[in-house]
XYZ file of C-alpha atoms in Angstrom:
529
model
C 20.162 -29.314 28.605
C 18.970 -30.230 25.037
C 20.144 -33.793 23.488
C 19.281 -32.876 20.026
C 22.289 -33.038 17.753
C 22.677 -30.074 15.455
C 24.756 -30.764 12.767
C 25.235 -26.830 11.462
C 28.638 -25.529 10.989
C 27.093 -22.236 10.983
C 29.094 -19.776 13.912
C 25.194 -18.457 14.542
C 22.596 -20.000 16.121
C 20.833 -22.007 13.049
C 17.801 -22.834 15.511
C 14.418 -20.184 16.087
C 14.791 -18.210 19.095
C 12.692 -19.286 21.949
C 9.813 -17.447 23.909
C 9.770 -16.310 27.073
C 7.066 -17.776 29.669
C 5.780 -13.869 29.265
C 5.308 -14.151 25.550
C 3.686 -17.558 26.083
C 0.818 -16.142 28.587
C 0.497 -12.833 26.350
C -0.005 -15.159 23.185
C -2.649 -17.081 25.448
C -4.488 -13.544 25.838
C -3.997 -12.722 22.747
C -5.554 -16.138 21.503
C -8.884 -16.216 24.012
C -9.340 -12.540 22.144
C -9.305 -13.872 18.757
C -11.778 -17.082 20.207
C -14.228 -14.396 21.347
C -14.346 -13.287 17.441
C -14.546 -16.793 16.215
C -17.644 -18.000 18.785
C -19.231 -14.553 17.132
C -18.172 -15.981 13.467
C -20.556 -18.939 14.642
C -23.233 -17.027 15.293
C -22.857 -17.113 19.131
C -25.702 -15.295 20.930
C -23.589 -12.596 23.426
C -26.233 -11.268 26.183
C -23.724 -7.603 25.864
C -22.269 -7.473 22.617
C -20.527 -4.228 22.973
C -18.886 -5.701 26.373
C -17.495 -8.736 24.922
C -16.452 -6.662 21.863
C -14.615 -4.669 24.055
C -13.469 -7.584 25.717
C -12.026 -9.023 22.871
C -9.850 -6.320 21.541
C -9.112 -5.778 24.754
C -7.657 -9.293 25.287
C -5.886 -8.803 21.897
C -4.225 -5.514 22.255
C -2.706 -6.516 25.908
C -1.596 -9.695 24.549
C 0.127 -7.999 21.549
C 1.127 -5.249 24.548
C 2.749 -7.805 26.332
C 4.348 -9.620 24.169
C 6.194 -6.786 21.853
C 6.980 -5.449 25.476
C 8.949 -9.189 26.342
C 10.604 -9.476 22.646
C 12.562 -5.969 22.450
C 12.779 -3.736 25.909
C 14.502 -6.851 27.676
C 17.196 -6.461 24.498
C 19.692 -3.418 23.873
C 18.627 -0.940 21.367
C 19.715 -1.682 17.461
C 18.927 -4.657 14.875
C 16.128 -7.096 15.612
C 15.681 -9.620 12.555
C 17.501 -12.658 14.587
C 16.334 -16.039 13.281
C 13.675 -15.102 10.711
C 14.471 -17.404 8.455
C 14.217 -19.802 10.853
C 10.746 -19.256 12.156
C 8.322 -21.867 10.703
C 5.591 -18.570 10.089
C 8.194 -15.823 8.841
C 9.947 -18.487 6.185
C 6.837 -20.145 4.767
C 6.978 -22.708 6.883
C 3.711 -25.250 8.168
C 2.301 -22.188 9.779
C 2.930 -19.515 7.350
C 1.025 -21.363 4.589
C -1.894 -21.987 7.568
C -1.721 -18.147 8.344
C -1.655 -17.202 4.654
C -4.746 -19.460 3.519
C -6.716 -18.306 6.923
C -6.145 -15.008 5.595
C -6.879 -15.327 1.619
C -10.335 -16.802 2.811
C -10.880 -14.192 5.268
C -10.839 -11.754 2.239
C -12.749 -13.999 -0.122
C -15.450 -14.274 2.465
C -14.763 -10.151 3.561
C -15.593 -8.893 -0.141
C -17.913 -11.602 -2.460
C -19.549 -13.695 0.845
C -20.393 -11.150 3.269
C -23.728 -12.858 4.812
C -21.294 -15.733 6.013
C -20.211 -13.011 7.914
C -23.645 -12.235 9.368
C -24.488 -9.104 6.709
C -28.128 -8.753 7.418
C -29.808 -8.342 3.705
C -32.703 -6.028 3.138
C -33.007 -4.384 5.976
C -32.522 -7.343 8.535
C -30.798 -7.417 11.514
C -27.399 -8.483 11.814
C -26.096 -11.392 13.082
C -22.658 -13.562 13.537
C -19.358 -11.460 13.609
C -21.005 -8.387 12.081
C -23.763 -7.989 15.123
C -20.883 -7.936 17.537
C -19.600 -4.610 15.909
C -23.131 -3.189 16.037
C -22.886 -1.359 19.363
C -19.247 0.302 18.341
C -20.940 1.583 14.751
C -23.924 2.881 16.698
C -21.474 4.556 18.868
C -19.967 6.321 16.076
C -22.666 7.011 13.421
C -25.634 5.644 14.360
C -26.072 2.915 12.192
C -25.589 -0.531 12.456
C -22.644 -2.344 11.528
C -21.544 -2.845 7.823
C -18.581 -5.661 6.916
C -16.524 -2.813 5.912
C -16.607 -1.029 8.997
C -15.772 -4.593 10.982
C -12.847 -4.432 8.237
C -11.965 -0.884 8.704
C -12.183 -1.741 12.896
C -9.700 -4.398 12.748
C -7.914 -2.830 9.926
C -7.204 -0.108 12.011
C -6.620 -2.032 15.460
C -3.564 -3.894 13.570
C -2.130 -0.856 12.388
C -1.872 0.118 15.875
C -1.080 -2.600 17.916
C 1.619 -3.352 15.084
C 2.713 -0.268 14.505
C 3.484 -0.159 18.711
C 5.070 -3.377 18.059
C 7.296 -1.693 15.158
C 8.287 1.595 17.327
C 9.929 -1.321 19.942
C 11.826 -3.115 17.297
C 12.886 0.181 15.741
C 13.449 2.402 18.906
C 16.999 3.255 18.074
C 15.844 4.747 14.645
C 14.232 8.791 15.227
C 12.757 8.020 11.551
C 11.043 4.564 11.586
C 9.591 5.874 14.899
C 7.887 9.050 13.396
C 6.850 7.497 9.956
C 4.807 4.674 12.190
C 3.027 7.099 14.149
C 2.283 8.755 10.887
C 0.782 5.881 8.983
C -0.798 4.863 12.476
C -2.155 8.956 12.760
C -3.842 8.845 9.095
C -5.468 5.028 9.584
C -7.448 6.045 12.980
C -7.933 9.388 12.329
C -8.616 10.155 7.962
C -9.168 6.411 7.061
C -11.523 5.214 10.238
C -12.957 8.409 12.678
C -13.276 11.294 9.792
C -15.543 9.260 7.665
C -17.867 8.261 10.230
C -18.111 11.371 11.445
C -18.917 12.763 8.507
C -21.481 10.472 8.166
C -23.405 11.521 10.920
C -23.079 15.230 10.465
C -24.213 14.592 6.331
C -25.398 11.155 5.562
C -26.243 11.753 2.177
C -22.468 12.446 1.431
C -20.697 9.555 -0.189
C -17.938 7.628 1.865
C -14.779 8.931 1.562
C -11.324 8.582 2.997
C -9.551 12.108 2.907
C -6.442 10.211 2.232
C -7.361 7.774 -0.416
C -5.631 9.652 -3.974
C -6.864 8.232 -7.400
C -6.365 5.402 -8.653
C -6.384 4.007 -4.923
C -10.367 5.850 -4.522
C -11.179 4.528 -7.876
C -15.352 4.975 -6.701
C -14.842 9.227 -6.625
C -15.456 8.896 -10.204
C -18.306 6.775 -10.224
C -21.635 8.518 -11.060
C -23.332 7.411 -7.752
C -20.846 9.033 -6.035
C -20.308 12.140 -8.321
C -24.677 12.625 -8.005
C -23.947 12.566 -4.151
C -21.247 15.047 -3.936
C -22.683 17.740 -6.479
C -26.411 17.201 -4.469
C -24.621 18.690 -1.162
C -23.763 21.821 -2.564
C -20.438 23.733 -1.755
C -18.929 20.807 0.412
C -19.362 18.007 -2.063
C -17.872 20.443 -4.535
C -14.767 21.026 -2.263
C -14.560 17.353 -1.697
C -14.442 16.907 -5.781
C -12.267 19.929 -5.771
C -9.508 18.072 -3.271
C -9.606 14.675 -4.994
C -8.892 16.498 -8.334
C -6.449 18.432 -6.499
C -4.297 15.690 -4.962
C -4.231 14.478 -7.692
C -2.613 16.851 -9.969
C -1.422 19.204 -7.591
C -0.688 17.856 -4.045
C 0.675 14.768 -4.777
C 3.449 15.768 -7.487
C 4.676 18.744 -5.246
C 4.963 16.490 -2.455
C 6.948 13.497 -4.196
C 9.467 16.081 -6.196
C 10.494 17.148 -2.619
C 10.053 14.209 -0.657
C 9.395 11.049 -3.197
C 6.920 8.643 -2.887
C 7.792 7.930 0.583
C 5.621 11.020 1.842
C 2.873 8.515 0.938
C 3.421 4.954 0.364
C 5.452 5.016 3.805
C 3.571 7.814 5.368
C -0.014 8.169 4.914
C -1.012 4.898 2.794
C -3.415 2.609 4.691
C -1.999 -0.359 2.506
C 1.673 0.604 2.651
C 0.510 1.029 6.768
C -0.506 -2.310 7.200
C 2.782 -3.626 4.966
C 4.750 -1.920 7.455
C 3.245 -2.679 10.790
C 1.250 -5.979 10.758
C 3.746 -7.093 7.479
C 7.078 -6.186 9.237
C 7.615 -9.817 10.171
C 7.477 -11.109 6.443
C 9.467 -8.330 5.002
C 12.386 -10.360 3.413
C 10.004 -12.994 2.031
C 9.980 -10.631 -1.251
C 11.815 -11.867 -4.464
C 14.912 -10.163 -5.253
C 15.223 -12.285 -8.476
C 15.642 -10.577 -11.557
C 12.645 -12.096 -13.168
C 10.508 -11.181 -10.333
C 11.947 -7.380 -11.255
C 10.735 -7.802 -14.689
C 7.069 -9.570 -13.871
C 6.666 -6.511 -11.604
C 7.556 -3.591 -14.228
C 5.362 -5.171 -16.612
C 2.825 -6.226 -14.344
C 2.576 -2.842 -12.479
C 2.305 -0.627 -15.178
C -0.516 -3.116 -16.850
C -2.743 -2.416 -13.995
C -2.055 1.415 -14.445
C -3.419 1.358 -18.060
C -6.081 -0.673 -17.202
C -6.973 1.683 -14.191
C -6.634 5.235 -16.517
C -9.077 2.801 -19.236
C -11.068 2.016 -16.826
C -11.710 5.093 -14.525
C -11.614 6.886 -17.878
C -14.557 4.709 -19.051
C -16.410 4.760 -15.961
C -16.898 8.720 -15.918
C -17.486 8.129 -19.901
C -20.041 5.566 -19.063
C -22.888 8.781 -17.827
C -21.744 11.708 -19.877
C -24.098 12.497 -22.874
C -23.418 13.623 -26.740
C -25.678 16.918 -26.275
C -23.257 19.736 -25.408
C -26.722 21.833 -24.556
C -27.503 19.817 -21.995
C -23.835 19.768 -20.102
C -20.715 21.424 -21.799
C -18.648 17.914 -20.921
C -19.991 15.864 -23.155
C -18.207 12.105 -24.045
C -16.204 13.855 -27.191
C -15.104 16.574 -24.872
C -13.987 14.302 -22.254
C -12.126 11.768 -24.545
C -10.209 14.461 -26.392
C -9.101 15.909 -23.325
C -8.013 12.968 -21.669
C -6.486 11.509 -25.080
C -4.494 15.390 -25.519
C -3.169 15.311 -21.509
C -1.517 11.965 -21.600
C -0.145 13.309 -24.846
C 1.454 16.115 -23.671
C 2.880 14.151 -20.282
C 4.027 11.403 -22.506
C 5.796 14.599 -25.129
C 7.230 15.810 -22.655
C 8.780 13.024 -20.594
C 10.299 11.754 -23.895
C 11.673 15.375 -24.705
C 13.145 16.262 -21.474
C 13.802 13.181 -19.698
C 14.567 11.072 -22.893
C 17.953 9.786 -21.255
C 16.929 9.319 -17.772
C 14.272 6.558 -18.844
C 16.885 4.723 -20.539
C 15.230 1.663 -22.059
C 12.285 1.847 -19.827
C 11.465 4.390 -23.011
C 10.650 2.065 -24.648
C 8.303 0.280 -22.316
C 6.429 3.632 -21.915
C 5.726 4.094 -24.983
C 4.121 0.981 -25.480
C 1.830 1.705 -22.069
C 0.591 4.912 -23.798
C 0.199 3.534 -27.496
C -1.960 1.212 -25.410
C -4.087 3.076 -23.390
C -4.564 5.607 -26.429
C -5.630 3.035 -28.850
C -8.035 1.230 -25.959
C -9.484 4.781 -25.542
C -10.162 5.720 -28.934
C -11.510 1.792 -30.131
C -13.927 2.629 -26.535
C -14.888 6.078 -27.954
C -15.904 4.370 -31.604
C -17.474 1.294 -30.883
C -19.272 2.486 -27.867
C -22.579 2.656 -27.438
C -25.393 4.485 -25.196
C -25.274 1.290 -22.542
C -22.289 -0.585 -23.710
C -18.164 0.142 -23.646
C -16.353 -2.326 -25.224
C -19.370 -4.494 -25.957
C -20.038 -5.026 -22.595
C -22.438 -3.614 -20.405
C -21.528 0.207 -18.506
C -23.131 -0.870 -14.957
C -20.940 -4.472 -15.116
C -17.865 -2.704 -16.658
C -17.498 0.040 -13.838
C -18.038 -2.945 -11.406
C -15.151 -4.852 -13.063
C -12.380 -2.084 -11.493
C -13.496 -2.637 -8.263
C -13.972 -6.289 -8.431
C -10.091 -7.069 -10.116
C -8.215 -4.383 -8.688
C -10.120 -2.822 -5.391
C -11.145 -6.609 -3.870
C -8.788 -9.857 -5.779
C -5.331 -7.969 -6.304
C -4.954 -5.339 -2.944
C -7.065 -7.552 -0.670
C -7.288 -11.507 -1.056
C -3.785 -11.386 -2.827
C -2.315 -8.288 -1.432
C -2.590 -8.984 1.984
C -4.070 -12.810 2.624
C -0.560 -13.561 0.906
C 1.811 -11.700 3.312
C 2.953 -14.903 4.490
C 3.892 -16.164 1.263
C 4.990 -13.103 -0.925
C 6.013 -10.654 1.335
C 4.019 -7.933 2.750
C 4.638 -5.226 -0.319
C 3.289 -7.883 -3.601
C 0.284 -5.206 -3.630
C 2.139 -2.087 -3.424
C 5.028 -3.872 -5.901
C 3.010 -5.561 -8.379
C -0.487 -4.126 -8.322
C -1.074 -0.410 -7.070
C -1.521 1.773 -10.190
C -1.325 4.921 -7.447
C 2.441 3.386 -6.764
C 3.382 3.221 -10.175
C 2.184 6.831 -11.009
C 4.744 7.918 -7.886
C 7.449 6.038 -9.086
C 7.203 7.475 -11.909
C 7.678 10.772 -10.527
C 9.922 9.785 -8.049
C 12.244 8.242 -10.924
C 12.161 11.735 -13.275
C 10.901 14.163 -11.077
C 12.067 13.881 -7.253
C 14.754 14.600 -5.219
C 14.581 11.817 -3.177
C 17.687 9.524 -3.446
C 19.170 6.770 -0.918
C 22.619 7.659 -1.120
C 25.176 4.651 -0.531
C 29.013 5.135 0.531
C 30.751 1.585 -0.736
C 33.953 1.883 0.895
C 32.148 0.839 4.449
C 30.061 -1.439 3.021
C 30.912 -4.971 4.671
C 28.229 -7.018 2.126
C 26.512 -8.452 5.076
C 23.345 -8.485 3.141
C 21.139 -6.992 5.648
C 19.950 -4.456 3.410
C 18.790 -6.647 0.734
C 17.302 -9.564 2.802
C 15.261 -6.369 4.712
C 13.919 -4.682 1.623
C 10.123 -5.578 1.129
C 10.241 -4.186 -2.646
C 12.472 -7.058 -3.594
C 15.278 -4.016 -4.275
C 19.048 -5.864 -4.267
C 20.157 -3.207 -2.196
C 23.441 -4.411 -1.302
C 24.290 -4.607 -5.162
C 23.910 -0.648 -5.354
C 25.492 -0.442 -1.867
C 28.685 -2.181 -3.062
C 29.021 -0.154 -5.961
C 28.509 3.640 -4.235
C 25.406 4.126 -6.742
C 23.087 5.990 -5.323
C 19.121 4.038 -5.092
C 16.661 5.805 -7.364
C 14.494 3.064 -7.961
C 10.740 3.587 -8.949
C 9.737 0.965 -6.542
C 11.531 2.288 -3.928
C 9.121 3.174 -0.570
C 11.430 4.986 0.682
C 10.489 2.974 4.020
C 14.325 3.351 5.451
C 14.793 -0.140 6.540
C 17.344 -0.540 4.208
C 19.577 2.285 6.385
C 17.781 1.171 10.201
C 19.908 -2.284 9.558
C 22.598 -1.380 8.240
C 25.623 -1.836 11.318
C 28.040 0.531 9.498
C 25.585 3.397 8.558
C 26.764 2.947 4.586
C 22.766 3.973 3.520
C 21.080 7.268 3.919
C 17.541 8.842 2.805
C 18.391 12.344 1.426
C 16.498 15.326 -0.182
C 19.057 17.342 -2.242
C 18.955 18.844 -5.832
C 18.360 16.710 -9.011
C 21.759 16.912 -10.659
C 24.342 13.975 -9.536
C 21.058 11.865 -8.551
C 21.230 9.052 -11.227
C 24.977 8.170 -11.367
C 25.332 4.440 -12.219
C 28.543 4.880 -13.651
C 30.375 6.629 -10.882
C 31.643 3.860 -8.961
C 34.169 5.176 -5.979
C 37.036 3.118 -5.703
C 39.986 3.733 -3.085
C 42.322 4.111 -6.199
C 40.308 6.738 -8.141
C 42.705 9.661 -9.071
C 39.452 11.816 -9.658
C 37.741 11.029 -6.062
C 38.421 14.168 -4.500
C 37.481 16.019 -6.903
C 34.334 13.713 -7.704
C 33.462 14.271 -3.952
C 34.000 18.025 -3.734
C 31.132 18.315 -7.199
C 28.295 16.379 -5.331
């Protein structure tokens, strides 16, 4: 029996839960797995590289296995987020700040450092962490090893030894179970297998990840890429032909019926890891309201600067001779300037009063990105866009956006931010859903107040920093751009007060229809919904 005093008046346990002796030895595994990786790291000479790689995830995925195994089939079925406040590396605690900086350097290394990695340069051999991966990439493609592909293998070995992890915790919700073998489906199988072996039936076609929709696959538009698609005749043009098409077509079908959850939650590699590998930092998001302002500005910053940039990339290698190629640069810039035109008209025409004073705020994002375009179209020159360089300024997109804000922020700060600050303060692709889901979708999380106990569950669960038990206690209904739709929100609730719903648009918004018990109207309220 323990002598420490504990001076808590709390009725709960104020202490972390203990491991089990299982969990201890799967950890241990788990641990001489990850040692395998860091002897490679240090340029350890392996006499079978593929067997110790093998070895390695091996030891990791039965130690993850294990230990998921011990934590939640030994408990009854139903809420799981005991004592995560109270765990030194879920509360940024000693541990979380170690995990968060081992990360943020991992990614700093991952995309501006790669030969400390063991990169070989000009045709040299590997060596270090990215020689151990060598016999797995031969396996697939044929090629040696890359750092993106040791990224994209352990990527996609979180996703699913997380994402097994996540089914446990979750196994008395039908919907968290499906959604994770989703995102766990479209990381092994569109964002990891496809492209590889599409490399070895074409290897002059450009990478690309069938699920990846502008602004996420920023590089479609880049000229290197657009050279390699039109030089393998009709499948590069039916590659082109599907990224256009998701993005105008595909993906606004799919979020007016389903909302941005058919992606962000269900297909997204990002949202994937967020979700799996990120469940344990969840409520580590800020539900302040200044962190809900930062992010609305914030977000929709990066989505003007993505539409300038992308914009100026594909401007950067069109000509001013229309005999040559009928897109020429004035073409292009007119008919980009005249579509956001026309989405902006008609947003402000038709959904005027559903933007509320966010009107405002859009406004000012398009007066932007239309003055940015047409000072680019005047001042521009044959080799420079806003007096800098073309080659450095369609690097600069992928440098800010693809590598700082989704990687070394994005993710190395899970343990510090939350596992969503990428999807909630940086993804231009989830700030063009939300704002379809917020005009355009029938997606709603529907709320009924009179069970709601304000046990806070809800809130302290949702990784978009979303006060959810504000909107629960009220009977509003959640249409929030930011909103995942990952379902959390509803898996912990004990009285069942949230639900995801697809239904028609009218009644969606209703922020002044607050149900009381003494509302002489309710039944009749109820009976119009």
């Amino acid at each position: 029996m323990s002598n420490k005093l504990n001076h808590s008046m709390s009725l709960a346990r104020p202490d972390a839960l203990d491991i089990t002796t299982k969990q201890k030895v799967a950890l241990a595994v788990g641990v001489v797995g990850l040692f395998i990786l860091a002897l490679a790291l240090f340029n350890t000479n392996f006499p079978n590289k593929g067997l110790f790689l093998t070895l390695s995830l091996g030891l990791i995925s039965v130690g993850t296995i294990i230990y998921s195994r011990e934590a939640y089939l030994a408990k009854l079925e139903g809420i799981k987020n005991d004592g995560v406040w109270f765990k030194s590396i879920s509360s940024r605690g000693v541990w979380g700040w170690i995990l968060g900086v081992i990360l943020t350097a991992f990614y700093i290394v991952l995309y501006f450092y790669p030969q400390y990695l063991g990169l070989g340069k000009d045709g040299a051999e590997n060596t270090g962490l990215i020689s151990l991966f060598d016999p797995l990439s031969q396996l697939l493609s044929g090629r040696n090893a890359s750092q993106w592909f040791v990224y994209g293998t352990l990527y996609t070995v979180a996703i699913l030894l997380f994402g097994y992890k996540f089914i446990l915790k979750y196994r008395h919700n039908r919907y968290q179970q499906i959604r994770t073998i989703s995102v766990m489906f479209f990381q092994l199988g569109f964002a990891f297998l496809i492209p590889e072996f599409m490399y070895v039936m074409n290897n002059d076609l450009p990478y690309y990840d069938l699920k990846s929709v502008w602004p996420l696959n920023y590089y479609i538009f880049d000229e290197w890429s657009i050279k390699g698609f039109l030089s393998n005749g009709n499948i590069g043009l039916a590659l082109i032909a599907f990224g256009i098409l998701s993005i105008f077509v595909i993906t606004p079908i799919l979020t007016y019926k389903f909302g941005k959850r058919w992606y962000c939650s269900w297909v997204c590699g990002c949202g994937g890891l967020a979700e799996t590998a990120g469940d344990s930092f969840r409520q580590l998001s800020s539900k302040k309201l200044s962190a809900w302002k930062l992010e609305r500005w914030l977000i929709h910053t990066v989505l003007v600067f993505s539409v300038v940039m992308t914009t100026a990339m594909v401007y950067t290698y069109l000509g001013y001779d229309s005999n040559n190629f009928w897109l020429t640069r004035n073409v292009f810039i007119t008919f980009v300037i005249a579509f956001l035109t026309i989405v902006f008209v008609g947003v402000m025409y038709f959904k005027r009063q559903e933007l509320g004073k966010d009107a405002k705020f859009g406004a000012i994002g398009f007066f932007a990105t239309i003055a940015l375009l047409i000072i680019m179209h005047f001042t521009g020159t044959t080799n420079e866009l806003f007096f800098i360089k073309s080659s450095a300024l369609r690097s600069t997109y992928g440098i800010y956006i693809g590598s700082i804000f989704s990687g070394v922020i994005g993710t190395g700060f899970y343990p510090i931010l939350g596992s969503r600050a990428w999807c909630r303060f940086g993804c231009p692709m989830a700030a063009i859903l939300g704002f379809q889901q917020r005009l355009f979708s029938k997606f709603r999380i529907t709320t009924n107040g009179g069970q709601c106990i304000s046990c806070g569950n809800c809130s302290n669960s949702c990784e978009m920093g979303i006060d959810v038990r504000a909107y629960a206690q009220k009977g509003e209904n959640i249409v929030r751009s930011s909103c995942v739709g990952c379902g959390i929100c509803s898996a912990v609730c004990p009285r069942g007060v949230l639900k995801l719903e697809n239904d028609s648009m009218k009644g969606r918004i209703n922020p002044t229809e607050v149900l009381l018990g003494n509302d002489v109207d309710l039944m009749k309220l109820v009976n119009q919904k």
